[in-house]
mmCIF file of C-alpha atoms in Angstrom:
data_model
loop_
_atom_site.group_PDB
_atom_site.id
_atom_site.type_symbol
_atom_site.label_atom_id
_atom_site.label_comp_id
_atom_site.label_asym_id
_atom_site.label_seq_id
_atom_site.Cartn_x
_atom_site.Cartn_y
_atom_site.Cartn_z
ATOM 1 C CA UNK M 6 -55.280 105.175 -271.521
ATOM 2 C CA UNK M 7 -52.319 102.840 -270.987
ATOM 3 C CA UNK M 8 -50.421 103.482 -267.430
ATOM 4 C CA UNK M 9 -46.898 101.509 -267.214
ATOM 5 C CA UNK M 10 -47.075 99.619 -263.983
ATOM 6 C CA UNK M 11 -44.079 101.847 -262.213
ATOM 7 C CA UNK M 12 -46.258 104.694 -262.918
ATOM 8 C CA UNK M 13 -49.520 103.494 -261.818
ATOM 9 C CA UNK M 14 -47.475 102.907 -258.334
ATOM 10 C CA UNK M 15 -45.688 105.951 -258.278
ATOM 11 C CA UNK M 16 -49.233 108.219 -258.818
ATOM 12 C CA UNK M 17 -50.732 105.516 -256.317
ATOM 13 C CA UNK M 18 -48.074 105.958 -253.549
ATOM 14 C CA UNK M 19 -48.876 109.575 -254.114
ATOM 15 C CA UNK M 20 -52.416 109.215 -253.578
ATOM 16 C CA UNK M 21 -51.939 107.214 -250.578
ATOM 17 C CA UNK M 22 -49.587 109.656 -249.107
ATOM 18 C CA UNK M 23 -51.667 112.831 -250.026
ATOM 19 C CA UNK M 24 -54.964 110.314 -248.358
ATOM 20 C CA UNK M 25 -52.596 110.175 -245.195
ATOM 21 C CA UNK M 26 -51.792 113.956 -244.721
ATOM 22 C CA UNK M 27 -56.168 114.674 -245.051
ATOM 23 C CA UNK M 28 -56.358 112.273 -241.847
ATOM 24 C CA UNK M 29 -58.009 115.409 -239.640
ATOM 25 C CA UNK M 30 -60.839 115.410 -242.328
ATOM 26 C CA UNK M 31 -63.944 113.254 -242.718
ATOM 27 C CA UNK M 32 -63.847 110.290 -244.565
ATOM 28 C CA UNK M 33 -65.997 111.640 -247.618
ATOM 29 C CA UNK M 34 -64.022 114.570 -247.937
ATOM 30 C CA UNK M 35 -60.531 112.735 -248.112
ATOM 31 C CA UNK M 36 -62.390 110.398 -250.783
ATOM 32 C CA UNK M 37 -63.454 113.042 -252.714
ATOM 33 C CA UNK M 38 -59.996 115.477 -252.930
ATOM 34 C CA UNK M 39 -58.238 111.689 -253.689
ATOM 35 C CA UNK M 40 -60.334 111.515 -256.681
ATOM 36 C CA UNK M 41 -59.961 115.654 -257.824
ATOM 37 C CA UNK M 42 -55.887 114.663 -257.603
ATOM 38 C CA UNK M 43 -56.280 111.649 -259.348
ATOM 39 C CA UNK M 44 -58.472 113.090 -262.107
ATOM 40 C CA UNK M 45 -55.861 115.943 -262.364
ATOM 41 C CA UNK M 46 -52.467 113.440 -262.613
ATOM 42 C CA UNK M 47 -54.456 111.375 -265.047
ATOM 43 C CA UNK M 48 -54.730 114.097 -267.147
ATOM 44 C CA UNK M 49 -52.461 116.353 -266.544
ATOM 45 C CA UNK M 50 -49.625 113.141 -267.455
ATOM 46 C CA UNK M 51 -51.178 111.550 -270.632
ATOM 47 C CA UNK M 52 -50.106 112.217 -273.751
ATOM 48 C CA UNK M 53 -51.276 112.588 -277.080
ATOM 49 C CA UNK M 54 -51.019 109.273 -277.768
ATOM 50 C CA UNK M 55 -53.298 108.580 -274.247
ATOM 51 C CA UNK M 56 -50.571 106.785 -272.643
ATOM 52 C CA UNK M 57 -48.338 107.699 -268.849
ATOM 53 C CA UNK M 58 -44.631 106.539 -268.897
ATOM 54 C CA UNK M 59 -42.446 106.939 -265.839
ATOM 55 C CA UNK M 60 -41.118 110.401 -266.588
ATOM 56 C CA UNK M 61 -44.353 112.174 -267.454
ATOM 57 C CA UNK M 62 -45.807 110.855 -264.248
ATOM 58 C CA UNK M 63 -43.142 111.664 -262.551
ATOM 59 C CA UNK M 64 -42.654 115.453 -263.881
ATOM 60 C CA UNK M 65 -46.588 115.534 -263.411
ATOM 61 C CA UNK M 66 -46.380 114.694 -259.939
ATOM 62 C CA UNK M 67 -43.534 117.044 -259.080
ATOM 63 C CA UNK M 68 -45.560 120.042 -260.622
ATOM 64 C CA UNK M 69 -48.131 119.500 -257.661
ATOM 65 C CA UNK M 70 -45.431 119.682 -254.992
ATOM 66 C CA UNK M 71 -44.882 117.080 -251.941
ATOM 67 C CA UNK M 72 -47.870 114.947 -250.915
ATOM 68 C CA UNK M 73 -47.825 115.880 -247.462
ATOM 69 C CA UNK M 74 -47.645 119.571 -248.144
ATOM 70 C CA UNK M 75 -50.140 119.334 -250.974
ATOM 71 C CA UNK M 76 -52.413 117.555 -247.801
ATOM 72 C CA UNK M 77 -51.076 120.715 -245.787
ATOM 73 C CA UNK M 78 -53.102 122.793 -247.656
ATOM 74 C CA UNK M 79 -56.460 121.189 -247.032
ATOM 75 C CA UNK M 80 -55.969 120.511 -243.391
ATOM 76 C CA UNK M 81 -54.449 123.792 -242.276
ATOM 77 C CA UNK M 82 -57.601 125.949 -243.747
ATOM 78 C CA UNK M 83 -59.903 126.207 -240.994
ATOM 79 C CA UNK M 84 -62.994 128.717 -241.841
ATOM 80 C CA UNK M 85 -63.427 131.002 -239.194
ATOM 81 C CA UNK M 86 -66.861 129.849 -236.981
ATOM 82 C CA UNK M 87 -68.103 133.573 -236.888
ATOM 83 C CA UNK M 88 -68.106 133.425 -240.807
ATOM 84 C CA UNK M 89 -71.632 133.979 -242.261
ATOM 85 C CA UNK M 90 -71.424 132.079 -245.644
ATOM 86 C CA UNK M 91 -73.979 132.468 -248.530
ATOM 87 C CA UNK M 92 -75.500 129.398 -250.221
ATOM 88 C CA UNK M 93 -75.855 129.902 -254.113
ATOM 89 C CA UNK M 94 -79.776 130.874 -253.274
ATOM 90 C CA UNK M 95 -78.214 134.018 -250.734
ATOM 91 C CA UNK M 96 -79.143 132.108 -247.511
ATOM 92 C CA UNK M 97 -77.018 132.421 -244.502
ATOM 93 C CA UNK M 98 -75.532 129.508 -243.227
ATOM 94 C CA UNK M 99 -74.633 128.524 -239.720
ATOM 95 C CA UNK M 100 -71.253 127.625 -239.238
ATOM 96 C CA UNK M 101 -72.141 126.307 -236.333
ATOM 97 C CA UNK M 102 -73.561 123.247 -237.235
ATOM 98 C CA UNK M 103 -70.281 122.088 -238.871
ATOM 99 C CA UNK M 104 -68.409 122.807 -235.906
ATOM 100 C CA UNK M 105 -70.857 120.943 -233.678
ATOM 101 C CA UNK M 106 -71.049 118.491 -236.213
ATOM 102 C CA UNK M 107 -67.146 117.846 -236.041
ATOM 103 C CA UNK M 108 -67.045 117.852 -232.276
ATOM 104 C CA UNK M 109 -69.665 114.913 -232.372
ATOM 105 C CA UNK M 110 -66.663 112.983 -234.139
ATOM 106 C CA UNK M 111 -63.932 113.983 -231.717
ATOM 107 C CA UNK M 112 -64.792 112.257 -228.438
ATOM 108 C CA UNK M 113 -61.995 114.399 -226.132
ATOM 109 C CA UNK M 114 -63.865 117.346 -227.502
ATOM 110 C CA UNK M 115 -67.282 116.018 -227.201
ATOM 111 C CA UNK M 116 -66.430 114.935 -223.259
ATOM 112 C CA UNK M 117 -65.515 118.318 -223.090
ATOM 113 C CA UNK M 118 -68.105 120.279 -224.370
ATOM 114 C CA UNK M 119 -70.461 118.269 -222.583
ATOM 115 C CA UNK M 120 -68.920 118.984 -219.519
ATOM 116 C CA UNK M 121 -69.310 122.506 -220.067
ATOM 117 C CA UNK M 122 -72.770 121.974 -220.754
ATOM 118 C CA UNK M 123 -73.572 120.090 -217.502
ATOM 119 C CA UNK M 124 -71.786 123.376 -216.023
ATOM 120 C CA UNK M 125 -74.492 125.815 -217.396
ATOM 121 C CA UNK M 126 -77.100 123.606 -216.208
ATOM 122 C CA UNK M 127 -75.589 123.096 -212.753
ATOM 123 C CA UNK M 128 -75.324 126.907 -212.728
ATOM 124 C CA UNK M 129 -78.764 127.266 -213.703
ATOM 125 C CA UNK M 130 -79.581 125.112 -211.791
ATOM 126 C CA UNK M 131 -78.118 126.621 -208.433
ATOM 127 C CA UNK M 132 -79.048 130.305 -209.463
ATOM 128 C CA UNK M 133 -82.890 128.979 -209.416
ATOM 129 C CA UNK M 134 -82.540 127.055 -206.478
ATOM 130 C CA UNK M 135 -80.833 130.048 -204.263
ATOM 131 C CA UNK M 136 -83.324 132.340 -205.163
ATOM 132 C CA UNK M 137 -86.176 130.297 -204.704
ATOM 133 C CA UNK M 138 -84.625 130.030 -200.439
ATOM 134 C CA UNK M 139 -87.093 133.212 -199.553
ATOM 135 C CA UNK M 140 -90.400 131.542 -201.032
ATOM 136 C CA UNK M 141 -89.459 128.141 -199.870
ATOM 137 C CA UNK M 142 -86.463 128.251 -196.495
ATOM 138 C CA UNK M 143 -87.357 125.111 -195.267
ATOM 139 C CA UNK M 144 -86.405 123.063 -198.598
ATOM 140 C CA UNK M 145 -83.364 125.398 -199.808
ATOM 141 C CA UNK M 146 -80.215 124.931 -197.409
ATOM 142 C CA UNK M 147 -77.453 122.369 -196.140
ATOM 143 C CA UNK M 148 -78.369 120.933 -192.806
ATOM 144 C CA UNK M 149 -76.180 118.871 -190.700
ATOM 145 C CA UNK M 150 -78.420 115.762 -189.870
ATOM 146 C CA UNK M 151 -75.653 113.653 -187.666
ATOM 147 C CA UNK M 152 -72.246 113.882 -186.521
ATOM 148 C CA UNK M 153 -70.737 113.776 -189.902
ATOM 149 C CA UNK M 154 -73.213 113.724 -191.974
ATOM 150 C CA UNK M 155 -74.791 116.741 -193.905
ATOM 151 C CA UNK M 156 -77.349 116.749 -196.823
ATOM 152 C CA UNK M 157 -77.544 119.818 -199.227
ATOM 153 C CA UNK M 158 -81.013 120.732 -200.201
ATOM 154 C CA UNK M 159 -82.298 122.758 -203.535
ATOM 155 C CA UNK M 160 -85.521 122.724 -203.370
ATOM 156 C CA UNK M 161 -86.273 120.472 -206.524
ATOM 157 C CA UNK M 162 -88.385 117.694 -204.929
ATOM 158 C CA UNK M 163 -91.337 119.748 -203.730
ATOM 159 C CA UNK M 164 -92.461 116.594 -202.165
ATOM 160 C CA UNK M 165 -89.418 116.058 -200.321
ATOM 161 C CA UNK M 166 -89.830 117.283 -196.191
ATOM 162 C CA UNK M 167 -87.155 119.146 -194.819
ATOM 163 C CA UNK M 168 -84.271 117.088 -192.831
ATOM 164 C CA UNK M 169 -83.991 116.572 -189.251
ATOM 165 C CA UNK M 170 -81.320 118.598 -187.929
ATOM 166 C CA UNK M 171 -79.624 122.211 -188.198
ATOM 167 C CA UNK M 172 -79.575 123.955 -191.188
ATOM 168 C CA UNK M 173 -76.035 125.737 -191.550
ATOM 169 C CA UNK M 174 -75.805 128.222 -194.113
ATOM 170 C CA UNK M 175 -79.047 129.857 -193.497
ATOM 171 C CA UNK M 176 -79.538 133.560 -195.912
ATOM 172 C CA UNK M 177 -76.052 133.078 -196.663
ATOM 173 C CA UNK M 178 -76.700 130.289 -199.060
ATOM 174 C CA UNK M 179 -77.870 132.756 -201.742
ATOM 175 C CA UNK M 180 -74.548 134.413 -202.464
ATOM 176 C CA UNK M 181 -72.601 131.459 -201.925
ATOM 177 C CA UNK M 182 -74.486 129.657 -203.885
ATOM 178 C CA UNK M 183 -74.533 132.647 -207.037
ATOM 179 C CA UNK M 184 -70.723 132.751 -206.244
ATOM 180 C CA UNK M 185 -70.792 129.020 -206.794
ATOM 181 C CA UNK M 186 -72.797 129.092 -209.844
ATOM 182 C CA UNK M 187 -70.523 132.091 -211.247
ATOM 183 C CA UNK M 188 -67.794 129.972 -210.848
ATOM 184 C CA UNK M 189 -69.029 127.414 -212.813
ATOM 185 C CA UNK M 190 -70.261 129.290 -215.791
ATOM 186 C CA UNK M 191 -66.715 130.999 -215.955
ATOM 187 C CA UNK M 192 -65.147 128.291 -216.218
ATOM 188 C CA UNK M 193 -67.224 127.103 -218.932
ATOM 189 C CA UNK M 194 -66.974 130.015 -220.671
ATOM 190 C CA UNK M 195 -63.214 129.596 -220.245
ATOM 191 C CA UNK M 196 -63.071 126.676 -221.713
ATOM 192 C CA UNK M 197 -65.480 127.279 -224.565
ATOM 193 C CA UNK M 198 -63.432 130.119 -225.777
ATOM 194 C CA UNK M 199 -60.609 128.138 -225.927
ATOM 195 C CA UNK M 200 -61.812 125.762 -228.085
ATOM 196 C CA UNK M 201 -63.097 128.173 -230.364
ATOM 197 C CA UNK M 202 -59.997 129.674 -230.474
ATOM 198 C CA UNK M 203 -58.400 126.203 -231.189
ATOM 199 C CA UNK M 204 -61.045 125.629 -233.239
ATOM 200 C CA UNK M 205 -60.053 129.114 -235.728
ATOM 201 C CA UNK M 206 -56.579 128.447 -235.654
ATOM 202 C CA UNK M 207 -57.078 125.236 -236.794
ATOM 203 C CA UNK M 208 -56.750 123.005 -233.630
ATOM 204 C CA UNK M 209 -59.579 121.759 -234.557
ATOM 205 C CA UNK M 210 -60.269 120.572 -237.743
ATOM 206 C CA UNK M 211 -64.099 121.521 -239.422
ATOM 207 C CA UNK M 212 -65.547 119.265 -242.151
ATOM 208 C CA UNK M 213 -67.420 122.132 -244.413
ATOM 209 C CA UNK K 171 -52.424 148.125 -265.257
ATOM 210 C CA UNK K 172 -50.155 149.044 -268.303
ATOM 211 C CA UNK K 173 -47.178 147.240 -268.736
ATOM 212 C CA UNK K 174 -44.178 149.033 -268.226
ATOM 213 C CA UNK K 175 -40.529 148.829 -269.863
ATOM 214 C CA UNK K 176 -38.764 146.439 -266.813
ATOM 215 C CA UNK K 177 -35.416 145.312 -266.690
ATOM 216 C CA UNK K 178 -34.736 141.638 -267.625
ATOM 217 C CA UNK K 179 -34.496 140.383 -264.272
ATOM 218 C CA UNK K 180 -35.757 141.573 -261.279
ATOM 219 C CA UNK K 181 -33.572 141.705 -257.701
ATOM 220 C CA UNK K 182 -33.935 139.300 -255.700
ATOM 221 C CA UNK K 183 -36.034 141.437 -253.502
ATOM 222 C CA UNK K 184 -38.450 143.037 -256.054
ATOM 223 C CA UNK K 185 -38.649 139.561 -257.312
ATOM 224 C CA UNK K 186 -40.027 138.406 -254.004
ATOM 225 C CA UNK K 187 -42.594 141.289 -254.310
ATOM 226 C CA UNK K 188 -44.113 140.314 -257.284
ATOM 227 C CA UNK K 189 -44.682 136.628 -256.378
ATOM 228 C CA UNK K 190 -46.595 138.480 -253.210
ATOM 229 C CA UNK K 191 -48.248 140.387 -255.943
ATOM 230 C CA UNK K 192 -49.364 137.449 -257.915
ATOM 231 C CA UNK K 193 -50.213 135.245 -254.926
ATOM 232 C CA UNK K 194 -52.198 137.709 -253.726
ATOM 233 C CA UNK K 195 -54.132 138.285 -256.764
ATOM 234 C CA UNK K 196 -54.594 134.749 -257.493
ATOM 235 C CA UNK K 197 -58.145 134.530 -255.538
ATOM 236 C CA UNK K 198 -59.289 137.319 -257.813
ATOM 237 C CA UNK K 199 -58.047 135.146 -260.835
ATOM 238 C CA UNK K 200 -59.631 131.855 -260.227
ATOM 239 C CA UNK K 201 -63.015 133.434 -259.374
ATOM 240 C CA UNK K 202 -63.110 135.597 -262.746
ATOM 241 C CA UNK K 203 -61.625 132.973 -265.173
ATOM 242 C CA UNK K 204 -65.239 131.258 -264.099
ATOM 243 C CA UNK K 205 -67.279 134.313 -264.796
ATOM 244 C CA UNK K 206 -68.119 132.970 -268.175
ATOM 245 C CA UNK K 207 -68.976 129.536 -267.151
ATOM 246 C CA UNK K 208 -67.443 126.461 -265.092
ATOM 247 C CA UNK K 209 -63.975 125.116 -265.076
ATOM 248 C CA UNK K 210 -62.265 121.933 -263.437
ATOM 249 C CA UNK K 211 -58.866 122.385 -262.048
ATOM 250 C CA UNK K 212 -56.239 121.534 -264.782
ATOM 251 C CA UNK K 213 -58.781 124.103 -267.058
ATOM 252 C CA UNK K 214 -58.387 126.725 -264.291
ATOM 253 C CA UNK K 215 -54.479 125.956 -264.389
ATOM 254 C CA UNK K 216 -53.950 126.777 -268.252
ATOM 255 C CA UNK K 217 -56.565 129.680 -268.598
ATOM 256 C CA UNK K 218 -54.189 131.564 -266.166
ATOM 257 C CA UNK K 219 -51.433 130.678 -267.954
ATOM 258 C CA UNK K 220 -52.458 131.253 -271.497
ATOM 259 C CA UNK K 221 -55.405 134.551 -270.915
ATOM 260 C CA UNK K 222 -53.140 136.093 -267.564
ATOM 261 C CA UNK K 223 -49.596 134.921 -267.989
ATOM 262 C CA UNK K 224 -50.308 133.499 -264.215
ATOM 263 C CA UNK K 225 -48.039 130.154 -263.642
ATOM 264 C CA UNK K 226 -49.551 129.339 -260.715
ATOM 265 C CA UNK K 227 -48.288 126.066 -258.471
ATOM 266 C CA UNK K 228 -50.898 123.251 -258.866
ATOM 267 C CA UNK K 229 -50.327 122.226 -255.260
ATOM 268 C CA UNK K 230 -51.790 125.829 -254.462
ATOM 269 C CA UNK K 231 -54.634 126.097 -256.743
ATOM 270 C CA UNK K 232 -56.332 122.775 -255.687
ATOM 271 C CA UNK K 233 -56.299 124.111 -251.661
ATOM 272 C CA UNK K 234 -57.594 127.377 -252.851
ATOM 273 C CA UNK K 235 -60.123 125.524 -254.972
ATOM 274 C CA UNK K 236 -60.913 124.184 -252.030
ATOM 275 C CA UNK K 237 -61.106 127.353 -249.522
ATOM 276 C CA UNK K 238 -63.394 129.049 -251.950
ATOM 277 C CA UNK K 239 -65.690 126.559 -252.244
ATOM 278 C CA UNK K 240 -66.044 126.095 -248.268
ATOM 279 C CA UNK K 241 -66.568 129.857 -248.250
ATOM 280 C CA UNK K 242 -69.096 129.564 -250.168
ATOM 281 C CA UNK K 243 -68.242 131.485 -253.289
ATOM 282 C CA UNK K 244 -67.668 128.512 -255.878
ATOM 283 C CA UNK K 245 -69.504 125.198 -255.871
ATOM 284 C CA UNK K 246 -68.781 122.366 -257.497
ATOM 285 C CA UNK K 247 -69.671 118.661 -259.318
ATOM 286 C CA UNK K 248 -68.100 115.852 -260.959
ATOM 287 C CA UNK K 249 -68.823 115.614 -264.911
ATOM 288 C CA UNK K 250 -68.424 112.041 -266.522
ATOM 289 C CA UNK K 251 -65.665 113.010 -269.287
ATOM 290 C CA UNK K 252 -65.939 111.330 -272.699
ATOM 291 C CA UNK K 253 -64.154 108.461 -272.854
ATOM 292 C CA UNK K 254 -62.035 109.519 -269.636
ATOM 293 C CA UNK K 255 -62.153 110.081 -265.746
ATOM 294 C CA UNK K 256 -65.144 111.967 -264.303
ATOM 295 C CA UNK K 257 -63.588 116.167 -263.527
ATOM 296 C CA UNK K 258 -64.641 118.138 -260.713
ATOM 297 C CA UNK K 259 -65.936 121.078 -262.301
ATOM 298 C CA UNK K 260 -66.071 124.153 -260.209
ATOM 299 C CA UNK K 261 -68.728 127.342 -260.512
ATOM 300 C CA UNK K 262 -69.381 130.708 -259.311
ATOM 301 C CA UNK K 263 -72.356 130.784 -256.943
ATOM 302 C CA UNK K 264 -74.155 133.796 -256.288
ATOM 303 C CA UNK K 265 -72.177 134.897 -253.355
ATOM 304 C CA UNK K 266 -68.971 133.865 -255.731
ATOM 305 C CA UNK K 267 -70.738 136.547 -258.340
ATOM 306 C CA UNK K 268 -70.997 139.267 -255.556
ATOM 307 C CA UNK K 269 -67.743 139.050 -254.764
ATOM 308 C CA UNK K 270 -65.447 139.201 -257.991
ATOM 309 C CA UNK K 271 -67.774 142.116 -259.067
ATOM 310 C CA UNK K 272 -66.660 143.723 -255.576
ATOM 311 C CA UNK K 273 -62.703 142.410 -255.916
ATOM 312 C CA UNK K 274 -62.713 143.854 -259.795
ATOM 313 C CA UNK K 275 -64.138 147.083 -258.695
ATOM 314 C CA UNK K 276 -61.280 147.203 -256.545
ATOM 315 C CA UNK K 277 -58.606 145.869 -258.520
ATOM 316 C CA UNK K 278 -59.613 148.784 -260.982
ATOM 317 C CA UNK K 279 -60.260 151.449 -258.366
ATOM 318 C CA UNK K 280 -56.644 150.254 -257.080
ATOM 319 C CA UNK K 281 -54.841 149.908 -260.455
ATOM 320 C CA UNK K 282 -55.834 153.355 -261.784
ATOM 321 C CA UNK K 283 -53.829 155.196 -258.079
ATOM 322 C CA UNK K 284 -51.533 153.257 -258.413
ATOM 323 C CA UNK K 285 -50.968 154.007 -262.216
ATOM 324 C CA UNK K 286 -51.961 157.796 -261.598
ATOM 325 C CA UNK K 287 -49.086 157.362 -258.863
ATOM 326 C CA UNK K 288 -46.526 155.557 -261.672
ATOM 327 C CA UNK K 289 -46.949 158.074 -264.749
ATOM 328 C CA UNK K 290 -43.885 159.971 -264.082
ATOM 329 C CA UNK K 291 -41.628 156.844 -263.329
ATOM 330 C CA UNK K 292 -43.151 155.945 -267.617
ATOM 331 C CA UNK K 293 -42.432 159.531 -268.933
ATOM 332 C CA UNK K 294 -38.658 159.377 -267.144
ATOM 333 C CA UNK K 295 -38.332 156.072 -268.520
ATOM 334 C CA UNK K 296 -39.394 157.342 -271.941
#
């Protein structure tokens, strides 16, 4: 195949463009739609006498439409994360590896869906330790141990003696601390939701 | 669907229709050109021209390509070409199977109420 050199830079400054507009997608995948479009111009502009002039490549490129639009395409299909998709041997796959997957690469997303994390766990975490108050009252509780100084309890260190001083909240520390822990997890939830939702409208980009 | 006696341009507004009508059939298309065996993309491109009359934009068929493979009902690989550049070629899976049977069995199912719906617009016409 013989390319003339304008050409070879006009399907190249293509490529790079169309390579620019796949940015939200993961490295392999941009790599590997490049090479697709390449394969496709290659062939789709030689002629029968295996050469690519200026004006075939440039008729062949116009056929495929804008780079950045052509790019548009990829980037703006986002599968939906409640999808079920079939493998070729009929086994369900879990979309929800990809989209965990992707987080992992996004840090802002990451920080956040850690945070949320640490949110369920703090809930869980408060629920268990409010309920356990009747079995154990002297470890669950906030006291006040000095003029200013308090110290919240939760009964995790079984080892740990009570403090020295008042204890404040008393009984009501189990629905302030399930209204606490409520809270928390709907927040979370808040904020989960609305990343799936950015994550199905494309706010967030998934690497099948 | 028969083909039916249409004037030799559409309005602009029936015209608009029918790309509708052949964008929205074009999912349909790719997945039962491969029915017989695997395609790459330029193949895909001139079997719907030359087997459906279908002159489909090649910026949309590579995205599409693209969608139905993520959803799982085409898969694909790259094939060394003789003496040329390695092609991505692109094949039903089983799921891809399930589906055009499912899409044609509605396309037909479809096609023959609307037809049923059409015969006396083809006897006036007559």
């Amino acid at each position: 195949m013989i390319i003339s050199p304008i050409a070879q830079k006009k399907i190249q400054d293509y490529l790079d463009e169309f390579a620019r507009g796949l940015r939200p997608l993961s490295a392999d995948q941009t790599r590997d739609l490049v090479d697709e479009i390449r394969s496709h111009i290659l062939e789709a502009a030689t002629t029968d006498r295996g050469c690519i002039t200026e004006g075939i490549a440039d008729a062949t490129l116009a056929r495929l439409g804008s780079p950045s639009e052509l790019a548009k395409g990829y980037v703006d299909f986002v599968p939906s994360p409640f999808a079920l998709v079939e493998n070729e041997h009929g086994a369900r796959l879990q979309p929800w590896k990809s989209f965990f997957s992707q987080a992992v690469r996004r840090i802002p997303t990451t920080a956040v869906i850690l945070a949320t994390i640490l949110a369920y766990l703090g809930a869980g975490i408060l629920v268990l330790s409010v309920l356990s108050k009747p079995f154990h009252p002297a470890r669950v509780g906030l006291w006040k141990t000095g003029a200013d100084d308090f110290s919240l309890h939760l009964g995790l260190a079984s080892s740990a003696a009570a403090p020295v001083g008042d204890e404040i909240l008393g009984w009501s520390i189990i629905p302030l601390g399930l209204i606490a822990a409520i809270i928390l997890i709907s927040l979370a939830v808040k904020i989960d939701l609305r990343l799936l939702r950015l994550f199905r409208q494309g706010g967030i980009h998934i690497v099948a | 669907m028969h083909a039916m006696a249409l004037p030799a341009r559409l309005p602009d507004s029936a015209d608009k229709w029918e790309v509708q009508l052949r964008k929205g059939s074009l999912e349909l298309a790719i997945l039962a050109a491969h029915w017989s065996g695997p395609l790459y993309g330029l193949e895909i491109i001139r079997r719907l021209q030359k087997e459906a009359d279908l002159i489909v934009p090649e910026g949309t068929v590579y995205p599409l390509l693209n969608r139905l493979k993520t959803d799982g009902l085409l898969n694909s690989e790259w094939v060394e070409a003789k003496g040329g550049h390695p092609r991505k070629y692109y094949r039903l899976t089983a799921a891809g199977r399930r589906r055009v049977i499912a899409m044609a069995r509605f396309w037909k199912d479809f096609s023959d109420s609307v037809n049923h719906l059409l015969a006396p617009l083809e006897k006036g016409n007559r």
